[in-house]
mmCIF file of C-alpha atoms in Angstrom:
data_model
loop_
_atom_site.group_PDB
_atom_site.id
_atom_site.type_symbol
_atom_site.label_atom_id
_atom_site.label_comp_id
_atom_site.label_asym_id
_atom_site.label_seq_id
_atom_site.Cartn_x
_atom_site.Cartn_y
_atom_site.Cartn_z
ATOM 1 C CA MET A 10 0.169 0.268 0.322
ATOM 2 C CA LYS A 11 1.349 3.498 -1.190
ATOM 3 C CA THR A 12 1.586 6.055 0.803
ATOM 4 C CA LEU A 13 3.283 9.788 0.775
ATOM 5 C CA LEU A 14 6.446 11.257 2.194
ATOM 6 C CA GLY A 15 6.771 15.660 3.167
ATOM 7 C CA LYS A 16 10.548 16.124 2.452
ATOM 8 C CA GLU A 17 13.068 15.557 4.785
ATOM 9 C CA PHE A 18 16.037 18.354 6.498
ATOM 10 C CA LYS A 19 19.210 16.277 7.937
ATOM 11 C CA GLU A 20 21.113 18.935 9.928
ATOM 12 C CA SER A 21 20.217 22.204 7.891
ATOM 13 C CA SER A 22 20.328 25.970 8.438
ATOM 14 C CA PRO A 23 17.211 27.541 10.360
ATOM 15 C CA ILE A 24 16.389 29.754 7.305
ATOM 16 C CA GLU A 25 16.442 27.029 5.156
ATOM 17 C CA VAL A 26 14.155 25.535 7.541
ATOM 18 C CA ILE A 27 11.777 28.210 8.288
ATOM 19 C CA ASP A 28 10.829 29.806 4.978
ATOM 20 C CA TYR A 29 9.669 25.922 3.824
ATOM 21 C CA LEU A 30 7.995 25.961 6.636
ATOM 22 C CA LYS A 31 6.445 29.219 6.298
ATOM 23 C CA SER A 32 5.818 28.201 2.621
ATOM 24 C CA GLN A 33 3.700 24.968 3.520
ATOM 25 C CA ASP A 34 0.212 25.664 3.047
ATOM 26 C CA VAL A 35 -1.096 24.178 6.926
ATOM 27 C CA LYS A 36 -5.300 23.200 7.098
ATOM 28 C CA VAL A 37 -7.154 22.081 10.487
ATOM 29 C CA TYR A 38 -10.383 20.255 9.514
ATOM 30 C CA THR A 39 -12.443 18.615 12.382
ATOM 31 C CA ALA A 40 -14.729 15.189 11.625
ATOM 32 C CA SER A 41 -16.578 13.116 13.578
ATOM 33 C CA PRO A 42 -14.587 8.906 13.374
ATOM 34 C CA SER A 43 -17.710 8.231 11.819
ATOM 35 C CA ASP A 44 -17.966 10.767 8.982
ATOM 36 C CA MET A 45 -14.374 9.652 7.465
ATOM 37 C CA GLU A 46 -13.006 6.071 6.319
ATOM 38 C CA PHE A 47 -9.791 4.968 4.838
ATOM 39 C CA LYS A 48 -9.551 3.990 0.718
ATOM 40 C CA SER A 49 -7.217 2.379 -1.747
ATOM 41 C CA ASN A 50 -7.085 3.672 -5.482
ATOM 42 C CA LEU A 51 -4.541 1.880 -7.582
ATOM 43 C CA GLY A 52 -2.635 0.788 -3.590
ATOM 44 C CA GLN A 53 -2.239 4.504 -3.095
ATOM 45 C CA LEU A 54 -4.196 5.531 -0.105
ATOM 46 C CA PHE A 55 -6.455 7.822 0.627
ATOM 47 C CA LEU A 56 -8.842 9.796 3.650
ATOM 48 C CA GLN A 57 -11.951 10.009 2.567
ATOM 49 C CA VAL A 58 -14.151 12.620 4.658
ATOM 50 C CA TYR A 59 -17.845 12.897 4.481
ATOM 51 C CA ASP A 60 -19.278 16.086 5.198
ATOM 52 C CA GLU A 61 -23.001 17.248 4.478
ATOM 53 C CA GLY A 62 -23.653 15.014 1.303
ATOM 54 C CA LEU A 63 -19.943 16.052 -0.092
ATOM 55 C CA SER A 64 -16.617 13.348 0.247
ATOM 56 C CA PHE A 65 -13.252 14.923 -0.181
ATOM 57 C CA GLU A 66 -10.277 12.647 -0.728
ATOM 58 C CA TYR A 67 -6.951 13.434 0.690
ATOM 59 C CA PRO A 68 -3.656 11.207 -0.450
ATOM 60 C CA MET A 69 -2.556 10.008 2.611
ATOM 61 C CA ARG A 70 1.022 10.593 4.060
ATOM 62 C CA GLU A 71 2.959 7.569 6.184
ATOM 63 C CA SER A 72 3.472 9.579 8.661
ATOM 64 C CA CYS A 73 -0.638 9.528 9.234
ATOM 65 C CA LEU A 74 -1.019 5.880 8.329
ATOM 66 C CA LYS A 75 1.498 5.716 11.701
ATOM 67 C CA LYS A 76 -0.596 7.991 13.216
ATOM 68 C CA THR A 77 -3.546 5.701 13.080
ATOM 69 C CA LEU A 78 -2.033 2.408 13.758
ATOM 70 C CA LYS A 79 -0.022 3.852 16.924
ATOM 71 C CA TRP A 80 -3.567 5.042 18.025
ATOM 72 C CA PHE A 81 -4.048 1.430 19.936
ATOM 73 C CA SER A 82 -0.360 0.189 19.958
ATOM 74 C CA PHE A 83 -0.548 -1.582 16.428
ATOM 75 C CA PRO A 84 3.307 -2.041 15.686
ATOM 76 C CA THR A 85 3.753 0.592 12.842
ATOM 77 C CA GLU A 86 7.047 -1.124 11.939
ATOM 78 C CA LYS A 87 5.542 -3.989 11.253
ATOM 79 C CA TYR A 88 2.051 -3.284 8.682
ATOM 80 C CA ASP A 89 4.595 -3.814 5.308
ATOM 81 C CA PHE A 90 4.612 -7.414 6.346
ATOM 82 C CA LEU A 91 0.237 -7.052 5.944
ATOM 83 C CA GLN A 92 -1.874 -7.902 2.746
ATOM 84 C CA ASP A 93 -3.852 -4.224 1.628
ATOM 85 C CA GLY A 94 -6.754 -5.461 2.590
ATOM 86 C CA THR A 95 -5.589 -6.379 6.300
ATOM 87 C CA LEU A 96 -4.247 -3.140 6.528
ATOM 88 C CA LEU A 97 -6.939 -1.079 5.011
ATOM 89 C CA ALA A 98 -9.318 -2.913 7.380
ATOM 90 C CA ILE A 99 -7.127 -2.487 10.160
ATOM 91 C CA CYS A 100 -7.396 0.867 9.491
ATOM 92 C CA ASN A 101 -10.438 1.817 9.613
ATOM 93 C CA ASP A 102 -11.976 -0.725 12.109
ATOM 94 C CA THR A 103 -9.653 1.631 14.400
ATOM 95 C CA LEU A 104 -11.358 4.621 13.361
ATOM 96 C CA LYS A 105 -14.639 2.921 14.332
ATOM 97 C CA ALA A 106 -13.257 1.953 17.992
ATOM 98 C CA ILE A 107 -12.237 5.466 18.916
ATOM 99 C CA ASN A 108 -14.274 7.192 21.390
ATOM 100 C CA ALA A 109 -14.844 10.986 20.111
ATOM 101 C CA ARG A 110 -17.410 12.746 19.111
ATOM 102 C CA ASN A 111 -14.710 14.737 16.504
ATOM 103 C CA LEU A 112 -11.484 14.042 15.900
ATOM 104 C CA ASN A 113 -8.944 16.953 14.120
ATOM 105 C CA PHE A 114 -6.938 16.269 11.181
ATOM 106 C CA LYS A 115 -3.850 18.366 9.384
ATOM 107 C CA VAL A 116 -3.652 18.463 5.951
ATOM 108 C CA ILE A 117 -0.515 20.002 4.018
ATOM 109 C CA ASN A 118 -0.522 20.543 0.797
ATOM 110 C CA SER A 119 -3.878 18.774 0.187
ATOM 111 C CA GLU A 120 -2.053 15.351 2.144
ATOM 112 C CA VAL A 121 -3.333 14.380 5.304
ATOM 113 C CA VAL A 122 -0.219 14.275 7.491
ATOM 114 C CA THR A 123 -1.701 13.222 11.346
ATOM 115 C CA ILE A 124 -4.704 12.572 12.824
ATOM 116 C CA ASN A 125 -5.387 13.853 16.496
ATOM 117 C CA SER A 126 -7.301 14.206 19.542
ATOM 118 C CA PRO A 127 -9.766 17.254 19.933
ATOM 119 C CA TYR A 128 -7.822 17.520 22.882
ATOM 120 C CA TYR A 129 -4.149 17.882 21.508
ATOM 121 C CA THR A 130 -2.307 20.330 22.042
ATOM 122 C CA THR A 131 -0.921 22.285 19.424
ATOM 123 C CA PHE A 132 2.743 23.299 19.570
ATOM 124 C CA THR A 133 3.889 24.557 15.655
ATOM 125 C CA ASN A 134 7.611 23.658 14.562
ATOM 126 C CA LEU A 135 7.279 27.595 13.541
ATOM 127 C CA ASP A 136 6.603 28.719 16.958
ATOM 128 C CA VAL A 137 9.033 26.595 18.707
ATOM 129 C CA ILE A 138 12.154 27.677 16.943
ATOM 130 C CA LYS A 139 10.988 31.467 17.358
ATOM 131 C CA SER A 140 10.744 30.814 21.072
ATOM 132 C CA VAL A 141 14.151 29.632 21.127
ATOM 133 C CA LEU A 142 15.442 31.721 18.746
ATOM 134 C CA SER A 143 17.528 33.535 21.552
ATOM 135 C CA LEU A 144 19.605 30.333 22.072
ATOM 136 C CA GLY A 145 21.075 30.729 18.713
ATOM 137 C CA ILE A 146 19.879 27.338 16.102
ATOM 138 C CA SER A 147 23.051 25.840 14.442
ATOM 139 C CA LYS A 148 21.041 23.689 12.877
ATOM 140 C CA ILE A 149 17.365 21.844 12.126
ATOM 141 C CA SER A 150 16.231 17.921 11.027
ATOM 142 C CA LEU A 151 13.095 18.341 10.328
ATOM 143 C CA ASN A 152 10.810 15.105 8.528
ATOM 144 C CA ASP A 153 6.450 13.993 8.822
ATOM 145 C CA TYR A 154 7.497 12.677 12.409
ATOM 146 C CA ILE A 155 9.711 15.307 14.135
ATOM 147 C CA MET A 156 11.495 17.911 14.599
ATOM 148 C CA ARG A 157 15.067 18.079 16.004
ATOM 149 C CA ILE A 158 16.810 21.725 16.838
ATOM 150 C CA TYR A 159 20.136 22.117 17.812
ATOM 151 C CA THR A 160 21.812 24.798 19.146
ATOM 152 C CA GLU A 161 25.080 26.010 18.769
ATOM 153 C CA GLU A 162 27.635 25.209 21.458
ATOM 154 C CA LYS A 163 27.724 26.618 24.354
ATOM 155 C CA TYR A 164 30.546 24.631 26.172
ATOM 156 C CA LYS A 165 33.488 22.646 25.671
ATOM 157 C CA ALA A 166 34.963 19.543 27.410
ATOM 158 C CA GLU A 167 37.476 16.410 27.646
ATOM 159 C CA PRO A 168 35.371 14.002 29.855
ATOM 160 C CA VAL A 169 38.128 11.681 28.179
ATOM 161 C CA VAL A 170 41.796 11.916 27.665
ATOM 162 C CA GLY A 171 42.253 13.119 23.887
ATOM 163 C CA ASP A 172 38.627 13.395 23.371
ATOM 164 C CA THR A 173 37.649 16.670 23.183
ATOM 165 C CA CYS A 174 33.408 17.452 23.003
ATOM 166 C CA GLY A 175 31.198 20.075 22.723
ATOM 167 C CA PHE A 176 28.051 20.374 24.555
ATOM 168 C CA GLY A 177 24.878 21.848 23.039
ATOM 169 C CA ILE A 178 21.224 21.905 23.633
ATOM 170 C CA ASN A 179 18.752 19.599 21.385
ATOM 171 C CA ILE A 180 14.927 20.755 21.236
ATOM 172 C CA ILE A 181 12.585 18.105 20.586
ATOM 173 C CA ASN A 182 8.951 18.963 18.761
ATOM 174 C CA SER A 183 6.207 17.061 17.037
ATOM 175 C CA GLU A 184 3.326 18.394 14.918
ATOM 176 C CA THR A 185 2.138 15.193 14.355
ATOM 177 C CA GLY A 186 1.854 13.406 17.292
ATOM 178 C CA PHE A 187 5.066 10.838 17.127
ATOM 179 C CA SER A 188 7.060 12.605 20.166
ATOM 180 C CA ALA A 189 6.602 14.771 22.973
ATOM 181 C CA LEU A 190 8.039 18.169 23.500
ATOM 182 C CA SER A 191 11.732 17.491 25.313
ATOM 183 C CA VAL A 192 15.158 19.477 26.142
ATOM 184 C CA GLU A 193 17.294 17.534 26.287
ATOM 185 C CA HIS A 194 21.547 17.860 26.086
ATOM 186 C CA PHE A 195 23.601 17.551 23.097
ATOM 187 C CA ILE A 196 27.247 16.096 22.727
ATOM 188 C CA LEU A 197 29.689 16.380 19.866
ATOM 189 C CA ARG A 198 32.620 14.452 19.502
ATOM 190 C CA TYR A 199 35.175 16.646 17.649
ATOM 191 C CA THR A 200 37.079 13.464 15.952
ATOM 192 C CA CYS A 201 34.347 11.886 14.534
ATOM 193 C CA VAL A 202 31.752 14.386 14.521
ATOM 194 C CA ASN A 203 29.698 12.057 16.513
ATOM 195 C CA GLY A 204 26.159 13.103 18.437
ATOM 196 C CA ALA A 205 23.855 11.728 21.109
ATOM 197 C CA THR A 206 21.652 13.266 23.426
ATOM 198 C CA ALA A 207 21.602 12.998 27.008
ATOM 199 C CA HIS A 208 18.423 12.861 28.954
ATOM 200 C CA ILE A 209 19.335 13.227 33.486
ATOM 201 C CA GLN A 210 15.859 12.324 34.782
ATOM 202 C CA GLY A 211 13.875 14.916 37.089
ATOM 203 C CA VAL A 212 15.522 17.350 34.968
ATOM 204 C CA ASN A 213 14.631 17.565 30.984
ATOM 205 C CA GLU A 214 11.267 15.658 31.350
ATOM 206 C CA ARG A 215 9.518 15.144 28.841
ATOM 207 C CA LYS A 216 5.978 16.971 27.839
ATOM 208 C CA ASN A 217 3.064 15.712 26.219
ATOM 209 C CA HIS A 218 1.032 17.727 23.449
ATOM 210 C CA TYR A 219 -1.622 16.522 25.172
ATOM 211 C CA ASN A 220 -5.535 17.904 27.103
ATOM 212 C CA LEU A 221 -2.690 21.140 28.354
ATOM 213 C CA PRO A 222 -3.964 24.920 28.706
ATOM 214 C CA ALA A 223 -2.310 27.475 26.196
ATOM 215 C CA GLY A 224 0.700 28.566 26.766
ATOM 216 C CA GLU A 225 1.473 25.319 29.382
ATOM 217 C CA LEU A 226 4.089 24.282 26.554
ATOM 218 C CA LYS A 227 5.988 27.188 26.106
ATOM 219 C CA ASN A 228 5.816 27.865 30.095
ATOM 220 C CA PHE A 229 7.979 24.748 30.434
ATOM 221 C CA LEU A 230 10.157 24.365 27.439
ATOM 222 C CA PHE A 231 11.966 27.862 29.110
ATOM 223 C CA GLU A 232 11.449 25.870 32.600
ATOM 224 C CA ARG A 233 13.321 23.119 30.602
ATOM 225 C CA ILE A 234 15.886 24.849 29.093
ATOM 226 C CA ASP A 235 16.984 26.566 31.833
ATOM 227 C CA LYS A 236 17.240 23.236 34.077
ATOM 228 C CA VAL A 237 19.562 21.873 31.253
ATOM 229 C CA GLU A 238 21.796 24.408 31.302
ATOM 230 C CA SER A 239 22.596 24.083 35.253
ATOM 231 C CA SER A 240 22.860 20.317 34.603
ATOM 232 C CA ARG A 241 25.265 20.178 32.390
ATOM 233 C CA LYS A 242 27.993 19.284 35.345
ATOM 234 C CA ASN A 243 26.320 15.839 35.449
ATOM 235 C CA VAL A 244 26.707 14.738 31.463
ATOM 236 C CA ILE A 245 30.297 15.371 31.438
ATOM 237 C CA PHE A 246 30.594 13.669 34.954
ATOM 238 C CA ALA A 247 28.925 10.920 33.339
ATOM 239 C CA LEU A 248 31.029 10.721 29.889
ATOM 240 C CA LYS A 249 34.186 10.519 32.236
ATOM 241 C CA LYS A 250 33.121 7.760 34.108
ATOM 242 C CA SER A 251 31.961 5.310 31.216
ATOM 243 C CA SER A 252 35.573 4.745 29.885
ATOM 244 C CA ASP A 253 36.204 2.242 32.996
ATOM 245 C CA GLU A 254 32.675 1.000 32.915
ATOM 246 C CA PRO A 255 32.872 -2.383 30.575
ATOM 247 C CA ALA A 256 30.536 -2.506 27.210
ATOM 248 C CA GLU A 257 29.608 -6.239 28.112
ATOM 249 C CA LYS A 258 27.232 -5.572 30.909
ATOM 250 C CA TYR A 259 25.072 -3.763 28.271
ATOM 251 C CA GLY A 260 24.832 -6.497 25.581
ATOM 252 C CA ASP A 261 21.527 -8.333 24.982
ATOM 253 C CA ASN A 262 19.718 -4.914 26.951
ATOM 254 C CA PHE A 263 21.297 -2.766 24.096
ATOM 255 C CA PHE A 264 20.457 -6.030 20.972
ATOM 256 C CA TYR A 265 16.848 -5.741 22.116
ATOM 257 C CA LYS A 266 17.063 -1.416 22.163
ATOM 258 C CA VAL A 267 18.391 -1.383 18.776
ATOM 259 C CA ASP A 268 16.229 -4.566 17.163
ATOM 260 C CA ALA A 269 13.359 -2.596 18.304
ATOM 261 C CA ILE A 270 14.205 0.960 15.864
ATOM 262 C CA THR A 271 16.245 -0.444 12.957
ATOM 263 C CA GLY A 272 14.822 -3.473 12.569
ATOM 264 C CA LYS A 273 15.332 -7.098 12.936
ATOM 265 C CA GLN A 274 18.025 -7.296 9.736
ATOM 266 C CA GLN A 275 19.971 -3.945 10.271
ATOM 267 C CA SER A 276 20.342 -4.808 13.719
ATOM 268 C CA LYS A 277 22.793 -8.404 12.723
ATOM 269 C CA ASP A 278 24.936 -6.032 11.638
ATOM 270 C CA PHE A 279 25.018 -2.913 14.196
ATOM 271 C CA PHE A 280 27.020 -4.778 16.811
ATOM 272 C CA LYS A 281 29.030 -6.885 14.154
ATOM 273 C CA GLY A 282 32.577 -6.358 14.401
ATOM 274 C CA PHE A 283 32.423 -4.572 18.018
ATOM 275 C CA ASP A 284 34.909 -5.775 21.136
ATOM 276 C CA TRP A 285 32.222 -6.292 24.037
ATOM 277 C CA LYS A 286 35.352 -5.891 26.353
ATOM 278 C CA LYS A 287 35.719 -2.576 25.381
ATOM 279 C CA SER A 288 34.208 0.106 27.673
ATOM 280 C CA LYS A 289 31.147 1.572 27.539
ATOM 281 C CA TYR A 290 32.100 4.905 25.932
ATOM 282 C CA ASP A 291 33.197 2.902 23.162
ATOM 283 C CA LEU A 292 29.625 1.190 23.081
ATOM 284 C CA PHE A 293 27.981 5.161 23.158
ATOM 285 C CA ASN A 294 30.904 5.985 20.135
ATOM 286 C CA LEU A 295 29.680 2.772 18.176
ATOM 287 C CA ILE A 296 25.913 3.597 18.702
ATOM 288 C CA THR A 297 26.359 7.740 18.034
ATOM 289 C CA ASP A 298 28.750 6.294 14.807
ATOM 290 C CA LYS A 299 26.185 3.726 13.071
ATOM 291 C CA ALA A 300 23.059 6.543 14.025
ATOM 292 C CA LYS A 301 24.510 9.054 10.950
ATOM 293 C CA ALA A 302 23.587 6.466 8.799
ATOM 294 C CA TYR A 303 19.858 6.294 9.670
ATOM 295 C CA ASP A 304 16.496 9.005 8.806
ATOM 296 C CA VAL A 305 16.099 12.035 11.084
ATOM 297 C CA THR A 306 13.676 9.656 13.438
ATOM 298 C CA LYS A 307 15.980 6.746 13.673
ATOM 299 C CA ARG A 308 18.751 8.725 13.932
ATOM 300 C CA TYR A 309 17.574 10.353 17.113
ATOM 301 C CA ARG A 310 16.170 7.548 18.894
ATOM 302 C CA LEU A 311 19.913 5.700 18.017
ATOM 303 C CA GLU A 312 21.346 9.261 19.555
ATOM 304 C CA ARG A 313 19.341 9.354 23.182
ATOM 305 C CA LEU A 314 19.454 5.336 23.557
ATOM 306 C CA ALA A 315 23.326 5.903 23.056
ATOM 307 C CA GLY A 316 22.690 9.020 25.221
ATOM 308 C CA GLU A 317 20.448 6.643 27.721
ATOM 309 C CA LEU A 318 23.911 4.632 27.966
ATOM 310 C CA ILE A 319 25.017 6.863 29.490
ATOM 311 C CA MET A 320 22.759 7.882 32.018
ATOM 312 C CA ASN A 321 22.684 4.668 33.341
#
């Protein structure tokens, strides 16, 4: 079953991404689940919406398909194995099972990108960018699923002898419901330009977009930026400590976690040739190096996994 993909930006200039976002024709419509139906035409998925005797068809992006499957926790990476009729039936049964009078669906350039609850709080990518411009934005990654903002470097340190790292901030947002708003440490190794994003429990929690008063997400953003700035020393200490810990005690756990991100076939090769007698810091470097080959979403998830390794 064919779906469409929006444009993807990988570590692009802020101006390029801002201009692109401003150029998009974005509309949000409301409809009852009973007036919505997924259909296919020559293998292409559409969302058909009925309104007062009229019907409207919107070509579907992959993000809308996955968001629909995600509603009741269907494994979104597995839908390729389904026959077209089965996939269509699952999507339509999902719509019928949603207990809501109305749903919002977002359309960009006449293509439907997501279906959200009416309780979903909108914090657009443009609004997030405008909110953090004063931090200094070096680059932005963006696709239909998430936006990842990289600030300019805020600090430099050598947590491991001979390995200089720059430290900044990552801000993550999703307009389509695939990620909470979060503020995280970003670590960049100069020697090989590998990056990771680190989460500190209790410091940079994520805030979901659901059922919040207007303005609360923006307030959360500013609060977390201040707390991340004040907790950077914890990340540097964890990096130093990781060079003395063996990687092998994390093996089984991280095989499973990488498999969940990349898929079984690619995960088999991910750790190929790695010497598990090396340190946790070496494992961190392997994950961040391999992450560079993936799309924006998977790269972020892998680099966040690397940060999780360091902070545990």
